[in-house]
Short mmCIF file of C-alpha atoms in Angstrom, two decimals:
data_model
loop_
_atom_site.label_atom_id
_atom_site.label_comp_id
_atom_site.label_asym_id
_atom_site.label_seq_id
_atom_site.Cartn_x
_atom_site.Cartn_y
_atom_site.Cartn_z
CA UNK A 15 197.14 -25.27 32.03
CA UNK A 16 196.70 -26.42 35.64
CA UNK A 17 200.36 -27.39 36.09
CA UNK A 18 201.50 -23.90 35.07
CA UNK A 19 199.20 -22.32 37.64
CA UNK A 20 200.47 -24.70 40.33
CA UNK A 21 204.04 -23.76 39.50
CA UNK A 22 203.60 -20.02 38.87
CA UNK A 23 201.44 -19.03 41.84
CA UNK A 24 203.78 -18.17 44.72
CA UNK A 25 201.29 -19.01 47.47
CA UNK A 26 200.30 -22.35 45.97
CA UNK A 27 203.95 -23.15 45.32
CA UNK A 28 204.81 -22.30 48.93
CA UNK A 29 202.03 -24.49 50.34
CA UNK A 30 202.99 -27.45 48.14
CA UNK A 31 206.71 -26.86 48.69
CA UNK A 32 206.48 -26.67 52.49
CA UNK A 33 204.14 -29.67 52.59
CA UNK A 34 206.72 -31.60 50.59
CA UNK A 35 209.46 -30.35 52.89
CA UNK A 36 207.50 -31.60 55.91
CA UNK A 37 207.51 -35.06 54.32
CA UNK A 38 211.29 -34.83 54.09
CA UNK A 39 211.36 -33.80 57.77
CA UNK A 40 209.33 -36.88 58.67
CA UNK A 41 211.78 -39.00 56.70
CA UNK A 42 214.64 -37.37 58.64
CA UNK A 43 212.97 -38.20 61.95
CA UNK A 44 212.36 -41.78 60.80
CA UNK A 45 215.99 -42.09 59.76
CA UNK A 46 217.28 -40.90 63.12
CA UNK A 47 214.86 -43.14 65.01
CA UNK A 48 216.05 -46.19 63.03
CA UNK A 49 219.73 -45.30 63.55
CA UNK A 50 220.20 -44.30 59.90
CA UNK A 51 222.11 -41.17 60.93
CA UNK A 52 223.71 -40.59 57.55
CA UNK A 53 220.35 -40.57 55.78
CA UNK A 54 218.86 -38.40 58.49
CA UNK A 55 221.67 -35.92 57.93
CA UNK A 56 221.07 -36.02 54.17
CA UNK A 57 217.38 -35.24 54.79
CA UNK A 58 218.30 -32.34 57.07
CA UNK A 59 220.69 -31.03 54.40
CA UNK A 60 217.86 -31.25 51.85
CA UNK A 61 215.53 -29.29 54.15
CA UNK A 62 218.26 -26.68 54.67
CA UNK A 63 218.72 -26.22 50.93
CA UNK A 64 214.94 -25.94 50.39
CA UNK A 65 214.62 -23.39 53.21
CA UNK A 66 217.67 -21.31 52.23
CA UNK A 67 215.83 -18.76 50.01
CA UNK A 68 213.08 -18.30 52.63
CA UNK A 69 215.67 -17.72 55.36
CA UNK A 70 217.75 -15.30 53.28
CA UNK A 71 214.76 -13.29 51.99
CA UNK A 72 212.62 -13.61 55.16
CA UNK A 73 209.64 -14.65 53.01
CA UNK A 74 208.03 -18.07 53.33
CA UNK A 75 206.98 -17.93 49.68
CA UNK A 76 210.61 -17.73 48.52
CA UNK A 77 211.48 -21.27 47.54
CA UNK A 78 212.25 -23.34 44.47
CA UNK A 79 209.27 -24.66 42.58
CA UNK A 80 207.62 -27.50 44.49
CA UNK A 81 208.30 -30.28 41.93
CA UNK A 82 212.01 -30.16 42.77
CA UNK A 83 211.66 -30.81 46.53
CA UNK A 84 208.91 -33.29 45.63
CA UNK A 85 211.49 -35.43 43.81
CA UNK A 86 213.71 -35.31 46.91
CA UNK A 87 210.74 -36.27 49.11
CA UNK A 88 209.94 -39.24 46.89
CA UNK A 89 213.55 -40.39 47.16
CA UNK A 90 213.49 -40.03 50.95
CA UNK A 91 210.19 -41.90 51.32
CA UNK A 92 211.32 -44.71 49.02
CA UNK A 93 214.50 -45.03 51.06
CA UNK A 94 212.47 -45.13 54.29
CA UNK A 95 210.63 -48.14 52.84
CA UNK A 96 213.99 -49.59 51.71
CA UNK A 97 213.04 -49.54 48.03
CA UNK A 98 216.09 -49.16 45.76
CA UNK A 99 218.36 -47.59 48.39
CA UNK A 100 221.20 -46.95 45.93
CA UNK A 101 218.99 -45.24 43.35
CA UNK A 102 217.21 -43.16 45.99
CA UNK A 103 220.59 -41.92 47.18
CA UNK A 104 221.58 -40.86 43.67
CA UNK A 105 218.26 -39.08 43.18
CA UNK A 106 218.42 -37.35 46.58
CA UNK A 107 221.95 -36.09 45.95
CA UNK A 108 221.13 -35.07 42.39
CA UNK A 109 218.07 -33.19 43.59
CA UNK A 110 220.07 -31.28 46.21
CA UNK A 111 222.55 -30.26 43.50
CA UNK A 112 219.72 -29.25 41.18
CA UNK A 113 218.09 -27.17 43.93
CA UNK A 114 221.39 -25.38 44.56
CA UNK A 115 221.77 -24.55 40.86
CA UNK A 116 218.14 -23.40 40.56
CA UNK A 117 218.47 -21.24 43.68
CA UNK A 118 221.67 -19.72 42.32
CA UNK A 119 219.93 -18.94 39.03
CA UNK A 120 216.60 -17.76 40.46
CA UNK A 121 217.50 -15.99 43.70
CA UNK A 122 220.77 -14.31 42.80
CA UNK A 123 221.77 -12.04 39.98
CA UNK A 124 223.95 -14.77 38.51
CA UNK A 125 222.78 -15.57 35.00
CA UNK A 126 223.22 -19.17 33.89
CA UNK A 127 222.49 -20.26 30.36
CA UNK A 128 220.29 -23.34 30.30
CA UNK A 129 223.01 -25.55 28.83
CA UNK A 130 225.54 -24.34 31.38
CA UNK A 131 223.00 -24.95 34.16
CA UNK A 132 222.65 -28.58 33.01
CA UNK A 133 226.43 -29.10 33.04
CA UNK A 134 226.79 -27.22 36.33
CA UNK A 135 224.02 -29.30 37.95
CA UNK A 136 225.74 -32.49 36.77
CA UNK A 137 229.13 -31.36 38.08
CA UNK A 138 227.58 -30.26 41.39
CA UNK A 139 225.92 -33.66 41.65
CA UNK A 140 229.25 -35.39 41.14
CA UNK A 141 230.88 -33.14 43.76
CA UNK A 142 228.14 -33.84 46.30
CA UNK A 143 228.47 -37.55 45.53
CA UNK A 144 232.15 -37.33 46.40
CA UNK A 145 231.24 -35.87 49.80
CA UNK A 146 228.56 -38.56 50.17
CA UNK A 147 231.18 -41.26 49.48
CA UNK A 148 233.45 -39.77 52.14
CA UNK A 149 230.52 -39.66 54.59
CA UNK A 150 229.69 -43.30 53.80
CA UNK A 151 233.30 -44.32 54.35
CA UNK A 152 233.42 -42.68 57.77
CA UNK A 153 229.99 -44.06 58.61
CA UNK A 154 231.31 -47.54 57.83
CA UNK A 155 234.36 -46.89 60.03
CA UNK A 156 232.68 -45.20 62.99
CA UNK A 157 229.10 -46.48 62.98
CA UNK A 158 229.65 -50.00 61.68
CA UNK A 159 227.50 -49.57 58.56
CA UNK A 160 228.26 -51.36 55.30
CA UNK A 161 227.66 -48.74 52.62
CA UNK A 162 230.88 -49.33 50.70
CA UNK A 163 231.31 -53.01 50.04
CA UNK A 164 233.92 -52.83 47.27
CA UNK A 165 235.91 -50.40 45.17
CA UNK A 166 234.15 -51.61 42.02
CA UNK A 167 230.77 -50.83 43.54
CA UNK A 168 232.06 -47.39 44.51
CA UNK A 169 233.20 -46.68 40.96
CA UNK A 170 229.85 -47.77 39.53
CA UNK A 171 228.13 -45.51 42.06
CA UNK A 172 230.02 -42.57 40.56
CA UNK A 173 228.93 -43.58 37.04
CA UNK A 174 225.29 -43.96 38.12
CA UNK A 175 225.15 -40.67 39.99
CA UNK A 176 226.61 -38.92 36.94
CA UNK A 177 223.85 -40.39 34.79
CA UNK A 178 221.22 -39.30 37.33
CA UNK A 179 222.77 -35.82 37.42
CA UNK A 180 222.58 -35.55 33.63
CA UNK A 181 218.97 -36.78 33.65
CA UNK A 182 217.97 -34.27 36.34
CA UNK A 183 219.81 -31.52 34.45
CA UNK A 184 217.93 -32.31 31.25
CA UNK A 185 214.68 -32.38 33.23
CA UNK A 186 215.57 -28.95 34.66
CA UNK A 187 216.24 -27.59 31.18
CA UNK A 188 212.82 -28.80 30.03
CA UNK A 189 211.25 -27.36 33.17
CA UNK A 190 212.84 -23.93 32.64
CA UNK A 191 211.71 -23.93 29.01
CA UNK A 192 208.12 -24.70 30.03
CA UNK A 193 207.73 -22.59 33.17
CA UNK A 194 209.16 -19.34 34.46
CA UNK A 195 210.43 -20.33 37.94
CA UNK A 196 208.70 -18.71 40.89
CA UNK A 197 210.66 -15.74 42.21
CA UNK A 198 212.80 -15.27 39.11
CA UNK A 199 214.39 -11.89 38.67
CA UNK A 200 212.92 -9.90 35.84
CA UNK A 201 216.14 -9.27 33.93
CA UNK A 202 216.25 -6.70 31.17
CA UNK A 203 216.97 -8.12 27.73
CA UNK A 204 220.62 -8.03 26.77
CA UNK A 205 221.73 -6.95 23.40
#
């Protein structure tokens, strides 16, 4: 299957992953140029999370499988074109959380069961959303933005990001069942 070869080959994964990351970098530049500093910072955070395994291992091929940063890149590009800004925020934050969980599972000796990884990705998404809400609040106060218009909208944001986190977690579970992630440790069977 072509998709399996695109995901399993470290060099192909690295080329596609870094190309996708460069799209996120362009979105970060666009955000800073249009005074969307909060979104620019979110894009830089995304790039940092993508690059973390490569920096730690000193290998450019060490990165999560390219479909994960691709989802973040799509969210960043859609936001740059002002298409569904709320949804793109949920997806971007959920993708960052998912990348962190995948990197923890793939690049460390921590062993996460697939079901736990789904729950952990969802909880990490909710935690990152809490930081995002705080950042939006201070952006509204200091930069004059209008991210948080009402408490009701804020509460619905938390519900929506939880749903996106669950959806991305389920997608990750399917992905792990279909493909062995690039760079996974070969762990001996337990028993």
